[in-house]
mmCIF file with all atom_site columns, C-alpha atoms in Angstrom:
data_model
loop_
_atom_site.group_PDB
_atom_site.id
_atom_site.type_symbol
_atom_site.label_atom_id
_atom_site.label_alt_id
_atom_site.label_comp_id
_atom_site.label_asym_id
_atom_site.label_entity_id
_atom_site.label_seq_id
_atom_site.pdbx_PDB_ins_code
_atom_site.Cartn_x
_atom_site.Cartn_y
_atom_site.Cartn_z
_atom_site.occupancy
_atom_site.B_iso_or_equiv
_atom_site.pdbx_formal_charge
_atom_site.auth_seq_id
_atom_site.auth_comp_id
_atom_site.auth_asym_id
_atom_site.auth_atom_id
_atom_site.pdbx_PDB_model_num
ATOM 1  C CA . MET A 1 1  ? 7.792  15.006  -14.006 1.00 54.00 ? 140 MET A CA 1
ATOM 2  C CA . GLU A 1 2  ? 5.827  12.144  -12.539 1.00 59.00 ? 141 GLU A CA 1
ATOM 3  C CA . THR A 1 3  ? 2.249  11.567  -13.572 1.00 60.00 ? 142 THR A CA 1
ATOM 4  C CA . PRO A 1 4  ? -0.369 9.877   -11.356 1.00 54.00 ? 143 PRO A CA 1
ATOM 5  C CA . GLU A 1 5  ? 0.229  6.724   -13.384 1.00 61.00 ? 144 GLU A CA 1
ATOM 6  C CA . THR A 1 6  ? 3.972  6.675   -12.596 1.00 78.00 ? 145 THR A CA 1
ATOM 7  C CA . ASP A 1 7  ? 4.044  8.210   -9.098  1.00 94.00 ? 146 ASP A CA 1
ATOM 8  C CA . VAL A 1 8  ? 4.373  5.234   -6.719  1.00 96.00 ? 147 VAL A CA 1
ATOM 9  C CA . HIS A 1 9  ? 3.037  7.322   -3.838  1.00 97.00 ? 148 HIS A CA 1
ATOM 10 C CA . VAL A 1 10 ? -0.456 7.513   -5.369  1.00 98.00 ? 149 VAL A CA 1
ATOM 11 C CA . TYR A 1 11 ? -2.414 4.627   -3.836  1.00 96.00 ? 150 TYR A CA 1
ATOM 12 C CA . SER A 1 12 ? -3.243 1.723   -6.163  1.00 96.00 ? 151 SER A CA 1
ATOM 13 C CA . VAL A 1 13 ? -2.771 -2.046  -6.159  1.00 92.00 ? 152 VAL A CA 1
ATOM 14 C CA . ASP A 1 14 ? -0.051 -1.676  -8.802  1.00 94.00 ? 153 ASP A CA 1
ATOM 15 C CA . ASN A 1 15 ? 1.817  0.865   -6.672  1.00 95.00 ? 154 ASN A CA 1
ATOM 16 C CA . VAL A 1 16 ? 1.641  -1.383  -3.603  1.00 94.00 ? 155 VAL A CA 1
ATOM 17 C CA . ARG A 1 17 ? 3.192  -4.130  -5.734  1.00 92.00 ? 156 ARG A CA 1
ATOM 18 C CA . ALA A 1 18 ? 5.853  -1.745  -7.078  1.00 94.00 ? 157 ALA A CA 1
ATOM 19 C CA . GLN A 1 19 ? 6.848  -0.657  -3.588  1.00 94.00 ? 158 GLN A CA 1
ATOM 20 C CA . ILE A 1 20 ? 6.977  -4.127  -2.060  1.00 89.00 ? 159 ILE A CA 1
ATOM 21 C CA . GLY A 1 21 ? 9.054  -5.311  -4.983  1.00 83.00 ? 160 GLY A CA 1
ATOM 22 C CA . THR A 1 22 ? 11.888 -3.066  -3.812  1.00 78.00 ? 161 THR A CA 1
ATOM 23 C CA . ALA A 1 23 ? 11.278 -3.005  -0.040  1.00 72.00 ? 162 ALA A CA 1
ATOM 24 C CA . GLU A 1 24 ? 12.504 -5.328  2.650   1.00 74.00 ? 163 GLU A CA 1
ATOM 25 C CA . SER A 1 25 ? 9.897  -6.990  4.799   1.00 78.00 ? 164 SER A CA 1
ATOM 26 C CA . GLU A 1 26 ? 10.149 -7.304  8.536   1.00 76.00 ? 165 GLU A CA 1
ATOM 27 C CA . THR A 1 27 ? 8.384  -10.385 9.922   1.00 83.00 ? 166 THR A CA 1
ATOM 28 C CA . GLY A 1 28 ? 6.371  -10.587 6.701   1.00 84.00 ? 167 GLY A CA 1
ATOM 29 C CA . VAL A 1 29 ? 5.114  -6.991  6.883   1.00 91.00 ? 168 VAL A CA 1
ATOM 30 C CA . HIS A 1 30 ? 6.086  -4.418  4.265   1.00 92.00 ? 169 HIS A CA 1
ATOM 31 C CA . SER A 1 31 ? 6.333  -0.698  4.929   1.00 93.00 ? 170 SER A CA 1
ATOM 32 C CA . VAL A 1 32 ? 4.863  1.345   2.060   1.00 95.00 ? 171 VAL A CA 1
ATOM 33 C CA . ARG A 1 33 ? 4.511  5.111   1.599   1.00 96.00 ? 172 ARG A CA 1
ATOM 34 C CA . PHE A 1 34 ? 1.542  6.880   0.045   1.00 98.00 ? 173 PHE A CA 1
ATOM 35 C CA . TYR A 1 35 ? 0.068  10.329  -0.223  1.00 98.00 ? 174 TYR A CA 1
ATOM 36 C CA . SER A 1 36 ? -2.545 10.557  2.485   1.00 98.00 ? 175 SER A CA 1
ATOM 37 C CA . GLU A 1 37 ? -5.787 12.323  3.132   1.00 97.00 ? 176 GLU A CA 1
ATOM 38 C CA . GLY A 1 38 ? -7.411 12.099  6.545   1.00 96.00 ? 177 GLY A CA 1
ATOM 39 C CA . GLY A 1 39 ? -4.910 9.446   7.623   1.00 96.00 ? 178 GLY A CA 1
ATOM 40 C CA . ARG A 1 40 ? -5.780 7.126   4.721   1.00 97.00 ? 179 ARG A CA 1
ATOM 41 C CA . PRO A 1 41 ? -3.869 6.400   1.508   1.00 98.00 ? 180 PRO A CA 1
ATOM 42 C CA . SER A 1 42 ? -4.974 8.726   -1.278  1.00 98.00 ? 181 SER A CA 1
ATOM 43 C CA . ARG A 1 43 ? -5.618 7.901   -4.931  1.00 96.00 ? 182 ARG A CA 1
ATOM 44 C CA . ARG A 1 44 ? -4.421 11.404  -5.829  1.00 97.00 ? 183 ARG A CA 1
ATOM 45 C CA . LYS A 1 45 ? -1.386 13.527  -4.998  1.00 97.00 ? 184 LYS A CA 1
ATOM 46 C CA . THR A 1 46 ? -1.616 15.483  -1.723  1.00 98.00 ? 185 THR A CA 1
ATOM 47 C CA . ASP A 1 47 ? 0.811  17.531  0.357   1.00 97.00 ? 186 ASP A CA 1
ATOM 48 C CA . THR A 1 48 ? 1.361  14.677  2.847   1.00 98.00 ? 187 THR A CA 1
ATOM 49 C CA . VAL A 1 49 ? 3.141  11.333  2.434   1.00 98.00 ? 188 VAL A CA 1
ATOM 50 C CA . GLU A 1 50 ? 2.745  8.811   5.266   1.00 98.00 ? 189 GLU A CA 1
ATOM 51 C CA . ASP A 1 51 ? 3.959  5.320   6.098   1.00 96.00 ? 190 ASP A CA 1
ATOM 52 C CA . PHE A 1 52 ? 1.481  2.464   5.934   1.00 97.00 ? 191 PHE A CA 1
ATOM 53 C CA . PHE A 1 53 ? 1.886  -1.280  6.366   1.00 95.00 ? 192 PHE A CA 1
ATOM 54 C CA . TYR A 1 54 ? 1.024  -4.055  3.920   1.00 94.00 ? 193 TYR A CA 1
ATOM 55 C CA . TYR A 1 55 ? 0.266  -7.532  5.292   1.00 90.00 ? 194 TYR A CA 1
ATOM 56 C CA . PRO A 1 56 ? 0.456  -10.058 2.429   1.00 89.00 ? 195 PRO A CA 1
ATOM 57 C CA . SER A 1 57 ? -1.176 -12.938 4.330   1.00 85.00 ? 196 SER A CA 1
ATOM 58 C CA . GLY A 1 58 ? -4.394 -10.938 4.588   1.00 87.00 ? 197 GLY A CA 1
ATOM 59 C CA . GLY A 1 59 ? -4.036 -8.449  1.742   1.00 90.00 ? 198 GLY A CA 1
ATOM 60 C CA . THR A 1 60 ? -4.551 -5.590  4.169   1.00 94.00 ? 199 THR A CA 1
ATOM 61 C CA . ILE A 1 61 ? -3.194 -2.058  4.281   1.00 96.00 ? 200 ILE A CA 1
ATOM 62 C CA . ARG A 1 62 ? -2.897 -0.687  7.821   1.00 96.00 ? 201 ARG A CA 1
ATOM 63 C CA . ASP A 1 63 ? -2.109 2.685   9.322   1.00 97.00 ? 202 ASP A CA 1
ATOM 64 C CA . ARG A 1 64 ? 0.640  3.446   11.875  1.00 94.00 ? 203 ARG A CA 1
ATOM 65 C CA . GLU A 1 65 ? -1.668 2.290   14.683  1.00 96.00 ? 204 GLU A CA 1
ATOM 66 C CA . LEU A 1 66 ? -2.224 -0.965  12.736  1.00 94.00 ? 205 LEU A CA 1
ATOM 67 C CA . ASN A 1 67 ? -5.902 -0.255  12.046  1.00 97.00 ? 206 ASN A CA 1
ATOM 68 C CA . ILE A 1 68 ? -7.073 -2.004  8.882   1.00 96.00 ? 207 ILE A CA 1
ATOM 69 C CA . LEU A 1 69 ? -7.786 0.615   6.221   1.00 96.00 ? 208 LEU A CA 1
ATOM 70 C CA . PHE A 1 70 ? -8.213 -1.536  3.114   1.00 92.00 ? 209 PHE A CA 1
ATOM 71 C CA . TYR A 1 71 ? -8.597 -5.190  2.217   1.00 92.00 ? 210 TYR A CA 1
ATOM 72 C CA . GLU A 1 72 ? -7.389 -5.843  -1.320  1.00 88.00 ? 211 GLU A CA 1
ATOM 73 C CA . PRO A 1 73 ? -8.138 -9.396  -2.522  1.00 87.00 ? 212 PRO A CA 1
ATOM 74 C CA . LYS A 1 74 ? -5.626 -8.940  -5.374  1.00 88.00 ? 213 LYS A CA 1
ATOM 75 C CA . LEU A 1 75 ? -2.906 -8.404  -2.752  1.00 88.00 ? 214 LEU A CA 1
ATOM 76 C CA . ASP A 1 76 ? -3.970 -11.283 -0.487  1.00 86.00 ? 215 ASP A CA 1
ATOM 77 C CA . LYS A 1 77 ? -1.285 -13.932 -0.822  1.00 82.00 ? 216 LYS A CA 1
ATOM 78 C CA . TYR A 1 78 ? -3.811 -16.723 -0.186  1.00 76.00 ? 217 TYR A CA 1
ATOM 79 C CA . HIS A 1 79 ? -6.888 -15.406 -2.026  1.00 73.00 ? 218 HIS A CA 1
ATOM 80 C CA . THR A 1 80 ? -7.788 -17.252 -5.226  1.00 71.00 ? 219 THR A CA 1
ATOM 81 C CA . SER A 1 81 ? -7.811 -14.021 -7.267  1.00 65.00 ? 220 SER A CA 1
ATOM 82 C CA . SER A 1 82 ? -4.085 -13.519 -6.677  1.00 60.00 ? 221 SER A CA 1
ATOM 83 C CA . ARG A 1 83 ? -3.000 -16.905 -7.987  1.00 55.00 ? 222 ARG A CA 1
#
């Protein structure tokens, strides 16, 4: 049984990193899957899993319509905190 700490579909910076470590990128964009609530990635397990997009050059997580949902400095390839 997966716990929130090991379930890669629970949104966290570590789980974004885990998913992009095994996913192919298309034109520098990674597709990631998370539990969702109200169309946004959820930090807890829900009944719905949706596709989102991670853009490493800006550290952003976007929805299927490419709206920016989160900016994560730790995921921004060019931000000083990720070096």
